[in-house]
Structure formats: C-alpha cells, structure tokens
N, CA, C and O of each residue as an XYZ file, in Angstrom:
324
protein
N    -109.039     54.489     82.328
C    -107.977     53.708     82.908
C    -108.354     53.346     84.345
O    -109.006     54.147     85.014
N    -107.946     52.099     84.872
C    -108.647     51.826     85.901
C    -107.649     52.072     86.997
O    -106.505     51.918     86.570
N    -107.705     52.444     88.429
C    -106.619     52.867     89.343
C    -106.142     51.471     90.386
O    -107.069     50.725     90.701
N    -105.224     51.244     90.730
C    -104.882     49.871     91.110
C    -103.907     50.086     92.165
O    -102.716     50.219     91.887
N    -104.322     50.127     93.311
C    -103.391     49.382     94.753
C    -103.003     48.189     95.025
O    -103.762     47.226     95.135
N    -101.384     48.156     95.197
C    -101.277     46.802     95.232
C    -100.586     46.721     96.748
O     -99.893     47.548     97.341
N    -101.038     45.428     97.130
C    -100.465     45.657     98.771
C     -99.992     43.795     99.401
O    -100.595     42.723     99.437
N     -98.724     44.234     99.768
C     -97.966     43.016    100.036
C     -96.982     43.596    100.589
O     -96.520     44.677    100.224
N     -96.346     42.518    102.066
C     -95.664     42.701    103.070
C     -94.489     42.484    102.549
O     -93.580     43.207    102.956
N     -94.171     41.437    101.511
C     -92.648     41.431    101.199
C     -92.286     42.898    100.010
O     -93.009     42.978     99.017
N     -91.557     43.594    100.142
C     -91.318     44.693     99.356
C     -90.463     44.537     97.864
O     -90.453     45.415     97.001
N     -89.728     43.172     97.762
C     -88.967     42.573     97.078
C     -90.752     42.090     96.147
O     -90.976     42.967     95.313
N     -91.247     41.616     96.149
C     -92.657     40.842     95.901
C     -93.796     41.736     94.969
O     -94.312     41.571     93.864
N     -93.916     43.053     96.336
C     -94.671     43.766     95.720
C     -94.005     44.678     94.558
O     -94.789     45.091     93.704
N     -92.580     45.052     94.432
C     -92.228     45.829     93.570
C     -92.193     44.956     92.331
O     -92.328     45.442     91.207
N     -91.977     43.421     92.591
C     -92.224     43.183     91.433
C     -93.337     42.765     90.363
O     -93.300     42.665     89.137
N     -94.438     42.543     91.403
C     -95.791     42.337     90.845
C     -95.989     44.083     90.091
O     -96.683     43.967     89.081
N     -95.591     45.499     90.317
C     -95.064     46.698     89.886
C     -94.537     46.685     88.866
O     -95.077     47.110     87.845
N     -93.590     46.292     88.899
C     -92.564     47.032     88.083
C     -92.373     45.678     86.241
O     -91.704     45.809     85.215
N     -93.551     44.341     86.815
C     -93.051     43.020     86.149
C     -94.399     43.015     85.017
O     -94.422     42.434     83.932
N     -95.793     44.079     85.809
C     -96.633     43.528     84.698
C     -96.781     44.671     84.110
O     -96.384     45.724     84.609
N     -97.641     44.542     82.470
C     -97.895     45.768     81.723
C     -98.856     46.307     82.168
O     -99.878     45.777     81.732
N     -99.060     47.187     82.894
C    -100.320     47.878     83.345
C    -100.926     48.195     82.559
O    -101.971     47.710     82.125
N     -99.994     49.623     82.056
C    -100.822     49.741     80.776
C    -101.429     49.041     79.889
O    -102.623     49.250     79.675
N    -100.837     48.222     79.304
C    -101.501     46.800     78.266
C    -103.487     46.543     79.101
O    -104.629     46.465     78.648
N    -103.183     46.524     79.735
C    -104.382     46.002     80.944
C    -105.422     47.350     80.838
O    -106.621     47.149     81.030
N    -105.027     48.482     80.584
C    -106.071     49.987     80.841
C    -105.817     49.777     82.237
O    -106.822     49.482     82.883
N    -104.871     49.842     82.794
C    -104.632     50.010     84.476
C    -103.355     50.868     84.736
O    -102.280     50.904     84.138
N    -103.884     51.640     85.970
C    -101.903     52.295     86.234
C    -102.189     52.254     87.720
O    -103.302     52.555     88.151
N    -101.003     51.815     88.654
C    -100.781     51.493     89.896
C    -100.634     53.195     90.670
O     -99.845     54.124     90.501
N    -101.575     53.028     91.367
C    -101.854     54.733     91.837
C    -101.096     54.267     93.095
O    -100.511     55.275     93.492
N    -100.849     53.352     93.827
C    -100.360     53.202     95.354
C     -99.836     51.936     95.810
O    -100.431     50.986     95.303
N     -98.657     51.539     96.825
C     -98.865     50.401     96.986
C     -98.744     50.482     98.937
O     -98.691     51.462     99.680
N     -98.736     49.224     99.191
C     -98.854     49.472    100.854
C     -98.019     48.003    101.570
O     -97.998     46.872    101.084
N     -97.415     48.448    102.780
C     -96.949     47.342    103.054
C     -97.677     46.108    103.492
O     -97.524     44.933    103.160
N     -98.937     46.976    104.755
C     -99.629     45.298    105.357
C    -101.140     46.400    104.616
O    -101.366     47.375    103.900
N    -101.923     45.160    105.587
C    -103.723     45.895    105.545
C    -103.856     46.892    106.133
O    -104.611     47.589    105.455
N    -103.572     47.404    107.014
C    -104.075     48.456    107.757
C    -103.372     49.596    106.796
O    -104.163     50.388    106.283
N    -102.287     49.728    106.563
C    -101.902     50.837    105.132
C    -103.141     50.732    103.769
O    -103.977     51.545    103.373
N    -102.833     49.534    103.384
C    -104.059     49.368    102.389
C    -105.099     50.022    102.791
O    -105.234     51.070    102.161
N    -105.603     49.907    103.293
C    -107.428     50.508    103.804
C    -106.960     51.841    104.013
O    -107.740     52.748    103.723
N    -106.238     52.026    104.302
C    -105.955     53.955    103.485
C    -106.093     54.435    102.857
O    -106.735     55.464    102.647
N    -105.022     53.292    101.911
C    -104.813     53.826    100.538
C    -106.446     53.874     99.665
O    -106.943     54.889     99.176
N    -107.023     52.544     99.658
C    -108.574     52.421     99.436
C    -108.889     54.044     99.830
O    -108.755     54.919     98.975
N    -109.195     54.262    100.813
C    -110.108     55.336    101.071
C    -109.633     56.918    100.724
O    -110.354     57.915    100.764
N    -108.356     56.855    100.410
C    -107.809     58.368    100.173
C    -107.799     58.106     98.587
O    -108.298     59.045     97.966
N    -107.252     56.827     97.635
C    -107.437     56.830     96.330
C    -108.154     56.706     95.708
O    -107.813     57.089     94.589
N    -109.784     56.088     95.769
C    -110.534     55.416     95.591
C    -110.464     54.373     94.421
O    -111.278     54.338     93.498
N    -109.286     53.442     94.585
C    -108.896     52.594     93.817
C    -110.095     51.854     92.778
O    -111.240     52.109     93.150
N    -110.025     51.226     91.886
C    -111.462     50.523     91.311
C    -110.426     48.667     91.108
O    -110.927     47.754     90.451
N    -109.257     48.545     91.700
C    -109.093     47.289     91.801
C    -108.022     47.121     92.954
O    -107.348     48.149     93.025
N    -107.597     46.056     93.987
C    -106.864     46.095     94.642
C    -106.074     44.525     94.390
O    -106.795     43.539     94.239
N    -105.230     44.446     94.371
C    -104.055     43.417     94.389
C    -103.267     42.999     95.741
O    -102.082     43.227     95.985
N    -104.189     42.347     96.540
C    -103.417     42.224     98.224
C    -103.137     40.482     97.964
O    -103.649     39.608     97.264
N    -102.056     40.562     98.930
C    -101.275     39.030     99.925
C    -102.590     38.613    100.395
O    -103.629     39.233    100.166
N    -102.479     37.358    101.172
C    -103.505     37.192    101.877
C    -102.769     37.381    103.498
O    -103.432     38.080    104.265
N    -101.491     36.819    104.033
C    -101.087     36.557    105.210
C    -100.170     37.762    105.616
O     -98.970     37.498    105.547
N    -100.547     39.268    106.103
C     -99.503     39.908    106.545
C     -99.849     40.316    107.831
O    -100.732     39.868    108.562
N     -98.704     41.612    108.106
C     -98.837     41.734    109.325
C     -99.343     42.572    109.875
O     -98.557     43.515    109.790
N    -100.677     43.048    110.731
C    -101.347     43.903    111.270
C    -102.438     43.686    111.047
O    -103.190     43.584    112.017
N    -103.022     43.513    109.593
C    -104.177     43.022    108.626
C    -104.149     42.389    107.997
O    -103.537     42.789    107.007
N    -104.645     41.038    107.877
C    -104.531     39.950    106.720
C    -105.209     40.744    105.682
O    -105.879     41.752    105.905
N    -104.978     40.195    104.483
C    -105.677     40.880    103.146
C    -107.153     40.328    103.013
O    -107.871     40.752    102.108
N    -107.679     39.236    104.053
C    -109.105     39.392    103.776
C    -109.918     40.140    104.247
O    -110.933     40.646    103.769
N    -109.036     40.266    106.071
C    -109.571     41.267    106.478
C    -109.890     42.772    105.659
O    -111.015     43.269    105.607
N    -108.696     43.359    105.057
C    -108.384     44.347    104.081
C    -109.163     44.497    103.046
O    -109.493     45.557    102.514
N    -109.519     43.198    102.700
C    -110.752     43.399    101.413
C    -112.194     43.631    102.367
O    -112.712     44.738    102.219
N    -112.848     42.724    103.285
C    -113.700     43.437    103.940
C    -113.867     44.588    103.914
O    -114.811     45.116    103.326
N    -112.742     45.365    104.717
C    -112.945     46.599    105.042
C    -112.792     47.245    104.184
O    -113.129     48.376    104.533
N    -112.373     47.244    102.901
C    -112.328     48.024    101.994
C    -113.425     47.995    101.021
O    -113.267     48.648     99.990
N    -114.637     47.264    101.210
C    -115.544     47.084    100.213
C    -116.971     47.180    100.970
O    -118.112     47.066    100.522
N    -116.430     47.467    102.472
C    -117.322     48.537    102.910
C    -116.947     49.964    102.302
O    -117.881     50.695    101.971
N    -115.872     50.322    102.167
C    -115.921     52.021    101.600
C    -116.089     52.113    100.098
O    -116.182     53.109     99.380
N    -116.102     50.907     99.825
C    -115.926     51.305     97.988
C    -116.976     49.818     97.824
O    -116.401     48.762     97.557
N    -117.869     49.820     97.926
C    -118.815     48.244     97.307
C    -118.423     47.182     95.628
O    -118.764     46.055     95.270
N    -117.613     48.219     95.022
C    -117.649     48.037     93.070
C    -115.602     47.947     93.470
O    -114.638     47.655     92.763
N    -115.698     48.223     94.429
C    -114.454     47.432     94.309
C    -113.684     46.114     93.761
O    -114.037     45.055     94.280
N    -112.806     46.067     92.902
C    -112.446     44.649     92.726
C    -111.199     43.937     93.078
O    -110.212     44.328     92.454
N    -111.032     43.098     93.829
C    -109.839     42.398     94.814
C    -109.586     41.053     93.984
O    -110.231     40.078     93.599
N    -108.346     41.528     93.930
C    -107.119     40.228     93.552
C    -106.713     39.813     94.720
O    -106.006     40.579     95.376
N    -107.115     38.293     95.348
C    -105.579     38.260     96.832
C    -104.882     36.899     96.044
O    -103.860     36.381     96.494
C-alpha cells in the first residue's frame, strides 16, 4: 500500500480531496495531511511518504517549493500539485 500526504491551505479542500477519494481502491492510505509547505516537508521527512498531493499557491511554502525540498529527502518520491 502506498503512503500519501496530502497538503493544502484551504482545510475545507484538503479534507475533501480525504475524505472524497477511494484510497483504498488506488492501494493508497493517507498517512498525513498539512496545512502550507513548510508543515509538508515534515511530514515528508518524519513519514516517508511514497506520494504527495500539494496546492501549488500557499502560505509560507508554495508547493513547488515543497516538492523541491522534499525530493531532496526522498528522490522516488511522487508529487501530485
């Protein structure tokens, strides 16, 4: 099963990209989610996620920034923005 962070500033947004798709159906289960980038790149490094699901425009860290930095700690990482 593959582990999946999903990270978006609106909380209305991200719970429902959560709570709206079949993870399971997919071989995926949502181990974390985060409000901006700079949470994300946490979560990356304390979960070692194998896919991430980020916004592109939030606040502190845009999500490209967030994928950068997160694929320095994990290279086989795979990013949805």
């Amino acid at each position: 099963m593959y582990k999946v962070v999903v990270v978006e500033d609106e909380s209305m947004v991200r719970k429902g990209i959560i709570l709206t798709i079949d993870w399971s159906a997919l071989d995926c289960v949502v181990v974390g989610d985060a409000a901006n980038g700079e949470e994300g790149v946490e979560l990356v490094d304390r979960l070692k996620p194998d896919i991430v699901v980020s916004d592109v425009k939030m606040p502190r860290m845009d999500g490209l920034a967030l994928i950068e930095r997160a694929l320095t700690l994990n290279p086989a990482l795979q990013c949805v923005v």
